[in-house]
mmCIF file of C-alpha atoms in Angstrom:
data_model
loop_
_atom_site.group_PDB
_atom_site.id
_atom_site.type_symbol
_atom_site.label_atom_id
_atom_site.label_comp_id
_atom_site.label_asym_id
_atom_site.label_seq_id
_atom_site.Cartn_x
_atom_site.Cartn_y
_atom_site.Cartn_z
ATOM 1 C CA MET A 197 114.411 148.663 183.634
ATOM 2 C CA GLN A 198 110.654 149.390 181.595
ATOM 3 C CA ASN A 199 111.416 148.775 178.075
ATOM 4 C CA ILE A 200 109.261 150.247 175.200
ATOM 5 C CA ILE A 201 108.575 148.656 171.882
ATOM 6 C CA LYS A 202 107.965 150.622 168.539
ATOM 7 C CA SER A 203 105.953 148.866 166.027
ATOM 8 C CA GLU A 204 106.448 149.922 162.273
ATOM 9 C CA ASN A 205 106.058 148.010 159.149
ATOM 10 C CA SER A 206 104.063 145.649 161.101
ATOM 11 C CA SER A 207 100.596 143.432 160.366
ATOM 12 C CA LYS A 208 97.739 145.357 160.799
ATOM 13 C CA LYS A 209 96.549 143.582 163.879
ATOM 14 C CA CYS A 210 99.816 144.173 165.459
ATOM 15 C CA ASN A 211 99.512 147.568 164.545
ATOM 16 C CA ASP A 212 95.902 147.889 166.245
ATOM 17 C CA ILE A 213 96.424 146.232 168.979
ATOM 18 C CA ILE A 214 100.022 148.264 169.670
ATOM 19 C CA ALA A 215 97.517 151.730 168.899
ATOM 20 C CA LEU A 216 94.701 150.730 171.172
ATOM 21 C CA THR A 217 97.147 149.851 174.324
ATOM 22 C CA SER A 218 99.588 152.901 173.793
ATOM 23 C CA ILE A 219 95.938 154.840 174.504
ATOM 24 C CA VAL A 220 96.189 153.041 178.202
ATOM 25 C CA ASP A 221 99.768 154.214 178.741
ATOM 26 C CA ARG A 222 101.610 157.509 178.293
ATOM 27 C CA LEU A 223 103.481 158.254 175.402
ATOM 28 C CA PRO A 224 107.757 158.902 175.914
ATOM 29 C CA PHE A 225 107.009 161.911 173.836
ATOM 30 C CA PRO A 226 104.403 164.099 172.009
ATOM 31 C CA ALA A 227 101.532 161.798 170.354
ATOM 32 C CA TYR A 228 102.342 163.457 167.047
ATOM 33 C CA LYS A 229 105.485 161.896 166.949
ATOM 34 C CA LYS A 230 105.881 158.799 164.549
ATOM 35 C CA GLY A 231 105.110 155.577 165.790
ATOM 36 C CA PHE A 232 103.059 154.084 168.876
ATOM 37 C CA PHE A 233 104.751 152.993 171.923
ATOM 38 C CA ILE A 234 103.761 150.546 174.687
ATOM 39 C CA ARG A 235 105.755 149.579 177.700
ATOM 40 C CA SER A 236 106.695 145.713 177.302
ATOM 41 C CA SER A 237 107.259 144.495 180.824
ATOM 42 C CA ILE A 238 104.073 142.824 180.301
ATOM 43 C CA LEU A 239 102.332 143.390 176.808
ATOM 44 C CA VAL A 240 105.714 142.199 174.823
ATOM 45 C CA PRO A 241 105.156 138.835 176.187
ATOM 46 C CA LEU A 242 101.468 138.833 175.593
ATOM 47 C CA LEU A 243 101.788 140.360 172.160
ATOM 48 C CA GLY A 244 104.413 137.808 171.388
ATOM 49 C CA LEU A 245 101.904 135.067 172.211
ATOM 50 C CA ALA A 246 98.698 136.330 170.630
ATOM 51 C CA LEU A 247 100.264 137.846 167.540
ATOM 52 C CA GLY A 248 103.055 135.178 166.742
ATOM 53 C CA PRO A 249 106.690 135.541 166.237
ATOM 54 C CA PHE A 250 106.306 138.606 163.951
ATOM 55 C CA CYS A 251 105.140 140.939 166.435
ATOM 56 C CA PHE A 252 107.568 139.190 169.052
ATOM 57 C CA PHE A 253 110.480 139.993 167.472
ATOM 58 C CA ASN A 254 109.551 143.010 165.965
ATOM 59 C CA ALA A 255 109.631 144.550 169.805
ATOM 60 C CA GLN A 256 113.460 143.493 169.937
ATOM 61 C CA ALA A 257 114.388 146.077 167.993
ATOM 62 C CA ALA A 258 112.275 148.527 170.554
ATOM 63 C CA ALA A 259 113.556 151.700 171.930
ATOM 64 C CA ILE A 260 114.164 151.715 175.845
ATOM 65 C CA SER A 261 112.797 153.924 178.828
ATOM 66 C CA VAL A 262 114.414 153.566 182.115
ATOM 67 C CA SER A 263 112.816 155.467 185.195
ATOM 68 C CA SER A 264 114.476 156.987 188.617
ATOM 69 C CA ASP A 265 111.631 157.275 191.333
ATOM 70 C CA SER A 266 112.127 157.956 195.322
ATOM 71 C CA THR A 267 111.925 153.727 195.516
ATOM 72 C CA ASP A 268 115.171 153.335 193.173
ATOM 73 C CA PRO A 269 116.770 156.808 193.399
ATOM 74 C CA ALA A 270 119.814 155.830 191.449
ATOM 75 C CA ASP A 271 121.237 157.226 188.455
ATOM 76 C CA LYS A 272 119.842 155.679 185.268
ATOM 77 C CA HIS A 273 121.932 155.883 181.805
ATOM 78 C CA ILE A 274 121.058 154.858 178.061
ATOM 79 C CA TYR A 275 123.689 154.959 175.880
ATOM 80 C CA ILE A 276 123.317 156.370 172.324
ATOM 81 C CA GLY A 277 126.460 155.837 170.190
ATOM 82 C CA GLN A 278 128.993 158.453 171.813
ATOM 83 C CA TYR A 279 125.872 160.221 174.078
ATOM 84 C CA ASP A 280 124.661 159.276 177.476
ATOM 85 C CA LEU A 281 121.472 159.968 178.164
ATOM 86 C CA THR A 282 120.984 159.977 182.211
ATOM 87 C CA THR A 283 118.659 160.853 184.975
ATOM 88 C CA ASN A 284 121.631 162.773 186.425
ATOM 89 C CA LEU A 285 120.282 163.012 189.770
ATOM 90 C CA TRP A 286 121.761 165.504 192.295
ATOM 91 C CA GLY A 287 119.386 166.473 195.488
ATOM 92 C CA ILE A 288 116.741 163.963 194.476
ATOM 93 C CA ARG A 289 116.870 162.465 197.712
ATOM 94 C CA GLY A 290 115.370 165.595 199.330
ATOM 95 C CA ALA A 291 112.289 165.555 196.945
ATOM 96 C CA GLY A 292 110.148 163.589 199.215
ATOM 97 C CA SER A 293 108.295 160.620 198.209
ATOM 98 C CA ASN A 294 106.018 161.365 194.670
ATOM 99 C CA TRP A 295 108.650 161.982 192.088
ATOM 100 C CA TYR A 296 110.433 160.159 189.242
ATOM 101 C CA ALA A 297 112.384 161.055 186.351
ATOM 102 C CA ASP A 298 112.134 158.785 183.379
ATOM 103 C CA ILE A 299 114.862 158.834 180.305
ATOM 104 C CA PHE A 300 113.473 157.154 176.858
ATOM 105 C CA THR A 301 114.950 156.805 173.330
ATOM 106 C CA HIS A 302 113.843 155.369 170.165
ATOM 107 C CA SER A 303 117.665 154.826 168.858
ATOM 108 C CA ILE A 304 120.538 153.474 169.877
ATOM 109 C CA SER A 305 122.365 154.981 167.097
ATOM 110 C CA HIS A 306 121.561 158.801 167.029
ATOM 111 C CA VAL A 307 119.598 161.155 170.330
ATOM 112 C CA ASP A 308 117.142 162.769 167.641
ATOM 113 C CA GLY A 309 113.845 161.999 169.514
ATOM 114 C CA ALA A 310 115.299 160.994 172.652
ATOM 115 C CA GLY A 311 114.379 162.546 175.944
ATOM 116 C CA TYR A 312 113.300 162.506 179.370
ATOM 117 C CA LYS A 313 110.018 163.394 181.441
ATOM 118 C CA TRP A 314 109.756 164.263 184.993
ATOM 119 C CA SER A 315 107.549 164.998 188.081
ATOM 120 C CA GLY A 316 108.108 166.116 191.538
ATOM 121 C CA PHE A 317 106.614 168.751 193.661
ATOM 122 C CA ALA A 318 107.409 168.187 197.403
ATOM 123 C CA GLY A 319 110.846 168.679 199.257
ATOM 124 C CA ASN A 320 112.739 171.979 198.875
ATOM 125 C CA GLN A 321 111.482 174.101 196.188
ATOM 126 C CA THR A 322 114.771 175.959 195.376
ATOM 127 C CA ASN A 323 117.615 173.518 195.204
ATOM 128 C CA VAL A 324 118.072 171.614 191.987
ATOM 129 C CA LYS A 325 116.703 167.941 192.422
ATOM 130 C CA ALA A 326 118.209 166.548 188.580
ATOM 131 C CA TYR A 327 120.043 167.419 185.922
ATOM 132 C CA VAL A 328 118.355 164.717 183.009
ATOM 133 C CA SER A 329 121.159 165.365 180.209
ATOM 134 C CA LEU A 330 122.809 164.188 177.333
ATOM 135 C CA ARG A 331 126.364 163.639 178.174
ATOM 136 C CA TYR A 332 129.114 163.719 175.516
ATOM 137 C CA GLY A 333 132.854 162.949 176.583
ATOM 138 C CA ALA A 334 134.336 162.002 179.387
ATOM 139 C CA SER A 335 131.317 161.571 181.728
ATOM 140 C CA ASN A 336 130.191 158.914 179.467
ATOM 141 C CA LYS A 337 131.769 155.704 180.708
ATOM 142 C CA GLN A 338 131.597 154.487 177.325
ATOM 143 C CA ASN A 339 133.348 157.543 175.977
ATOM 144 C CA ILE A 340 135.840 157.113 172.889
ATOM 145 C CA ALA A 341 138.394 159.822 173.175
ATOM 146 C CA SER A 342 139.657 159.497 169.576
ATOM 147 C CA VAL A 343 136.218 159.859 168.490
ATOM 148 C CA THR A 344 134.605 162.483 170.608
ATOM 149 C CA GLY A 345 137.922 164.449 170.947
ATOM 150 C CA LEU A 346 136.890 164.488 175.025
ATOM 151 C CA PRO A 347 138.370 165.181 177.369
ATOM 152 C CA TYR A 348 141.508 167.848 175.576
ATOM 153 C CA LEU A 349 143.955 170.152 177.306
ATOM 154 C CA PHE A 350 142.521 173.580 177.112
ATOM 155 C CA GLU A 351 145.833 175.272 176.228
ATOM 156 C CA ASN A 352 145.076 178.541 173.966
ATOM 157 C CA ASN A 353 141.318 177.613 173.269
ATOM 158 C CA ASP A 354 142.154 176.560 169.877
ATOM 159 C CA LYS A 355 139.915 173.628 169.458
ATOM 160 C CA ASN A 356 136.291 174.693 167.896
ATOM 161 C CA VAL A 357 133.257 173.104 170.038
ATOM 162 C CA ASP A 358 130.214 173.272 167.614
ATOM 163 C CA VAL A 359 127.049 171.994 169.374
ATOM 164 C CA LEU A 360 123.514 172.133 167.453
ATOM 165 C CA TRP A 361 121.209 171.858 170.401
ATOM 166 C CA SER A 362 117.377 172.151 169.588
ATOM 167 C CA PHE A 363 114.350 170.619 171.962
ATOM 168 C CA GLU A 364 110.763 170.725 172.399
ATOM 169 C CA SER A 365 108.946 170.565 175.321
ATOM 170 C CA SER A 366 105.508 169.790 177.021
ATOM 171 C CA GLY A 367 103.727 168.831 180.072
ATOM 172 C CA GLU A 368 104.273 165.760 181.767
ATOM 173 C CA ASP A 369 101.561 164.026 179.889
ATOM 174 C CA GLY A 370 102.533 165.235 176.227
ATOM 175 C CA THR A 371 100.354 168.517 176.574
ATOM 176 C CA GLY A 372 100.425 171.746 177.677
ATOM 177 C CA ASN A 373 103.872 173.324 179.132
ATOM 178 C CA ILE A 374 105.991 172.590 181.832
ATOM 179 C CA VAL A 375 105.316 173.180 185.421
ATOM 180 C CA GLY A 376 107.531 174.410 187.808
ATOM 181 C CA LYS A 377 110.662 175.782 188.354
ATOM 182 C CA TYR A 378 113.599 174.692 185.706
ATOM 183 C CA ASN A 379 116.640 175.905 183.653
ATOM 184 C CA HIS A 380 117.574 174.401 179.909
ATOM 185 C CA THR A 381 121.227 174.346 180.436
ATOM 186 C CA LEU A 382 124.608 173.288 178.477
ATOM 187 C CA ASP A 383 127.441 172.587 181.047
ATOM 188 C CA VAL A 384 130.919 171.911 180.752
ATOM 189 C CA PHE A 385 133.535 171.155 183.323
ATOM 190 C CA PHE A 386 137.460 171.952 183.444
ATOM 191 C CA ASN A 387 139.386 169.886 185.563
ATOM 192 C CA ALA A 388 142.907 170.007 186.706
ATOM 193 C CA THR A 389 143.463 166.505 185.244
ATOM 194 C CA ASN A 390 141.738 164.568 183.215
ATOM 195 C CA SER A 391 140.208 162.397 185.657
ATOM 196 C CA THR A 392 136.192 162.766 186.196
ATOM 197 C CA LYS A 393 136.543 162.835 190.440
ATOM 198 C CA VAL A 394 134.560 165.697 191.800
ATOM 199 C CA SER A 395 137.861 167.041 193.552
ATOM 200 C CA GLU A 396 139.571 167.765 190.244
ATOM 201 C CA ILE A 397 136.740 169.820 189.031
ATOM 202 C CA ARG A 398 138.521 173.679 188.952
ATOM 203 C CA GLY A 399 135.784 175.477 186.981
ATOM 204 C CA GLU A 400 132.252 175.108 185.417
ATOM 205 C CA VAL A 401 130.685 177.163 182.324
ATOM 206 C CA MET A 402 127.048 176.783 182.079
ATOM 207 C CA ILE A 403 125.136 178.114 179.153
ATOM 208 C CA ILE A 404 121.090 178.683 180.101
ATOM 209 C CA THR A 405 119.065 179.260 176.655
ATOM 210 C CA ASP A 406 115.606 178.881 178.394
ATOM 211 C CA SER A 407 114.290 179.037 182.222
ATOM 212 C CA SER A 408 110.662 179.295 183.558
ATOM 213 C CA GLN A 409 109.778 182.495 184.146
ATOM 214 C CA ASP A 410 110.634 182.662 188.038
ATOM 215 C CA ALA A 411 113.976 181.782 187.165
ATOM 216 C CA GLN A 412 114.335 183.808 183.884
ATOM 217 C CA MET A 413 116.595 186.737 184.663
ATOM 218 C CA ALA A 414 118.237 185.297 187.802
ATOM 219 C CA GLY A 415 121.246 183.609 188.735
ATOM 220 C CA TRP A 416 123.044 183.049 191.842
ATOM 221 C CA GLY A 417 126.754 184.592 193.195
ATOM 222 C CA VAL A 418 127.336 188.044 191.195
ATOM 223 C CA LYS A 419 126.423 189.417 188.106
ATOM 224 C CA ASP A 420 128.757 191.016 185.894
ATOM 225 C CA ILE A 421 128.241 194.443 184.834
ATOM 226 C CA GLN A 422 128.884 193.925 181.081
ATOM 227 C CA PRO A 423 126.799 191.228 178.996
ATOM 228 C CA PHE A 424 128.199 189.004 176.774
ATOM 229 C CA ILE A 425 127.107 189.560 172.927
ATOM 230 C CA ILE A 426 127.353 186.926 170.133
ATOM 231 C CA SER A 427 125.509 186.813 167.085
ATOM 232 C CA GLY A 428 123.241 189.688 168.115
ATOM 233 C CA GLU A 429 121.999 187.742 171.378
ATOM 234 C CA ILE A 430 122.560 189.137 174.783
ATOM 235 C CA TRP A 431 123.659 186.815 177.627
ATOM 236 C CA ASP A 432 123.933 188.317 181.536
ATOM 237 C CA VAL A 433 126.783 186.281 182.976
ATOM 238 C CA TRP A 434 127.164 185.452 186.788
ATOM 239 C CA GLN A 435 130.004 184.231 188.619
ATOM 240 C CA ALA A 436 129.133 182.101 191.444
ATOM 241 C CA THR A 437 130.706 178.933 193.485
ATOM 242 C CA GLN A 438 129.355 175.391 193.272
ATOM 243 C CA THR A 439 130.176 173.055 196.063
ATOM 244 C CA SER A 440 129.532 169.041 196.190
ATOM 245 C CA HIS A 441 130.909 166.452 198.015
ATOM 246 C CA GLY A 442 133.337 169.181 199.860
ATOM 247 C CA HIS A 443 134.744 170.135 197.292
ATOM 248 C CA SER A 444 133.973 173.908 195.838
ATOM 249 C CA TRP A 445 134.638 175.517 192.429
ATOM 250 C CA HIS A 446 134.125 178.556 190.470
ATOM 251 C CA VAL A 447 131.106 178.749 188.193
ATOM 252 C CA THR A 448 130.646 181.309 185.276
ATOM 253 C CA GLN A 449 127.029 181.080 184.220
ATOM 254 C CA PHE A 450 126.118 182.580 180.846
ATOM 255 C CA ARG A 451 121.849 183.187 180.966
ATOM 256 C CA LYS A 452 120.040 184.066 177.410
ATOM 257 C CA ARG A 453 117.699 187.052 178.082
ATOM 258 C CA LEU A 454 115.443 186.228 175.586
ATOM 259 C CA ASN A 455 114.433 182.122 176.004
ATOM 260 C CA SER A 456 115.317 180.008 173.259
ATOM 261 C CA ARG A 457 114.938 176.390 172.909
ATOM 262 C CA TYR A 458 117.336 176.487 169.727
ATOM 263 C CA PHE A 459 121.305 176.892 170.265
ATOM 264 C CA ASN A 460 123.862 176.671 167.785
ATOM 265 C CA HIS A 461 126.987 177.915 168.248
ATOM 266 C CA ASN A 462 130.932 177.059 168.768
ATOM 267 C CA LEU A 463 131.619 176.996 172.303
ATOM 268 C CA LYS A 464 134.805 178.242 171.839
ATOM 269 C CA ASP A 465 133.292 181.771 172.099
ATOM 270 C CA PHE A 466 132.010 181.495 175.294
ATOM 271 C CA PHE A 467 135.072 179.975 176.675
ATOM 272 C CA PHE A 468 137.055 183.058 175.239
ATOM 273 C CA ALA A 469 134.581 185.707 176.785
ATOM 274 C CA ALA A 470 134.851 183.240 180.487
ATOM 275 C CA ALA A 471 138.633 183.036 180.350
ATOM 276 C CA ALA A 472 138.854 186.866 179.884
ATOM 277 C CA ARG A 473 136.776 187.679 182.727
ATOM 278 C CA ARG A 474 138.396 185.001 185.119
ATOM 279 C CA PRO A 475 141.703 184.352 183.918
ATOM 280 C CA ASP A 476 142.306 182.479 187.424
ATOM 281 C CA ILE A 477 139.862 179.981 186.648
ATOM 282 C CA PHE A 478 139.892 179.043 183.231
ATOM 283 C CA MET A 479 143.672 178.180 182.480
ATOM 284 C CA ARG A 480 145.500 176.402 179.812
ATOM 285 C CA HIS A 481 146.733 173.539 181.543
ATOM 286 C CA TYR A 482 143.195 172.633 182.418
ATOM 287 C CA TYR A 483 140.990 169.956 180.555
ATOM 288 C CA VAL A 484 137.633 170.405 178.888
ATOM 289 C CA MET A 485 136.084 167.419 180.155
ATOM 290 C CA MET A 486 132.554 166.868 178.620
ATOM 291 C CA VAL A 487 129.850 168.745 177.050
ATOM 292 C CA GLU A 488 126.067 168.232 178.050
ATOM 293 C CA ALA A 489 122.897 169.438 177.658
ATOM 294 C CA GLY A 490 119.777 169.033 179.622
ATOM 295 C CA THR A 491 117.272 170.688 182.343
ATOM 296 C CA GLU A 492 118.039 171.322 185.686
ATOM 297 C CA ILE A 493 114.931 170.624 187.690
ATOM 298 C CA LYS A 494 114.256 172.152 190.852
ATOM 299 C CA ASN A 495 110.226 171.471 191.118
ATOM 300 C CA GLY A 496 106.956 170.662 188.938
ATOM 301 C CA SER A 497 106.465 168.283 186.073
ATOM 302 C CA GLY A 498 107.461 168.556 182.014
ATOM 303 C CA ARG A 499 108.948 166.633 178.971
ATOM 304 C CA VAL A 500 111.787 167.474 176.707
ATOM 305 C CA TYR A 501 112.426 165.703 173.860
ATOM 306 C CA TYR A 502 115.596 166.446 171.664
ATOM 307 C CA THR A 503 114.943 167.292 167.873
ATOM 308 C CA LYS A 504 118.749 167.580 167.561
ATOM 309 C CA TYR A 505 121.877 167.529 169.747
ATOM 310 C CA ARG A 506 125.313 167.323 167.816
ATOM 311 C CA VAL A 507 128.885 168.009 169.054
ATOM 312 C CA SER A 508 131.468 168.433 166.992
ATOM 313 C CA ILE A 509 135.385 168.760 168.212
ATOM 314 C CA THR A 510 137.910 170.128 165.829
ATOM 315 C CA ARG A 511 141.113 171.723 166.176
ATOM 316 C CA ASN A 512 141.934 175.159 164.469
ATOM 317 C CA ARG A 513 144.386 177.516 165.381
ATOM 318 C CA ARG A 514 142.062 180.727 164.048
ATOM 319 C CA HIS A 515 138.373 181.049 164.572
ATOM 320 C CA VAL A 516 136.532 179.255 162.059
ATOM 321 C CA PRO A 517 133.467 181.414 160.953
ATOM 322 C CA ALA A 518 130.067 179.821 161.118
ATOM 323 C CA SER A 519 129.816 179.442 157.441
ATOM 324 C CA ASN A 520 132.882 176.912 157.593
ATOM 325 C CA ARG A 521 131.845 174.890 160.457
ATOM 326 C CA PRO A 522 130.901 171.506 160.545
ATOM 327 C CA ASP A 523 127.463 170.732 158.899
ATOM 328 C CA LEU A 524 125.640 168.885 162.479
ATOM 329 C CA SER A 525 122.424 168.967 161.197
ATOM 330 C CA HIS A 526 122.586 165.371 159.894
#
């Protein structure tokens, strides 16, 4: 694990050295974000010895960064409260030798400012290599169902699943734009039981808010004639089949026509639309397992950090107007 330390309210000497060192290393998110960060695998001991206990102990409260690369292609996790930030590697083993995915956070209590970066140009250019994401719910091994409300029985779709997701992106080095082919996506699984086994998946709702130009208007499978419209936004709907580990399930995919890096909706509206179009798939005795938000990466490089990500699940027999939904901005 590669750790990153953050220096705030420290001595000028400590700040100067940290700031100088951070020029050499790549920042975990754009430089205009508050604070300087340096990798601590070597520098923490050196700074501790050179600058005394103040800087050393200040480093202990620092944020962390974890990487997966071709020499260590295993999923990595950072747990932030009830959220699980994970590299979520799909077909990364087929991506070639020159790739990596790195996740980072500067707090273990809230996700604002957490994010990830990646780089990989080799291998198959059409398959998803990784879906680096923040998970909320059953797929988080530290999930507390009484706190998150997940998983829950779908029943009559009588729970509000309010999601606020806003993020910013750049090139992998913190400047410019993402390069390559990608989708920024919300993902929700519907399982036959409240087990997280792949074999229990029966349906999936994907909500794609933003895509690279070469992926913007394309889905896979069959496109519905009628789009889905909510709050004046137009979403094209695709019906497809996904297979993993020999098990297949149905996917209803909503693709926003106008790219946006801000999403603030009750997912219940999307679930209504999915169930109305495929009542044979999204059934009342299935379980809604989790809500995750991240980037499906096919190739290229980039950096994303979350300005906000909030999921709130409440039961209400009637539809809750947007003005009466929980305030997720804090």
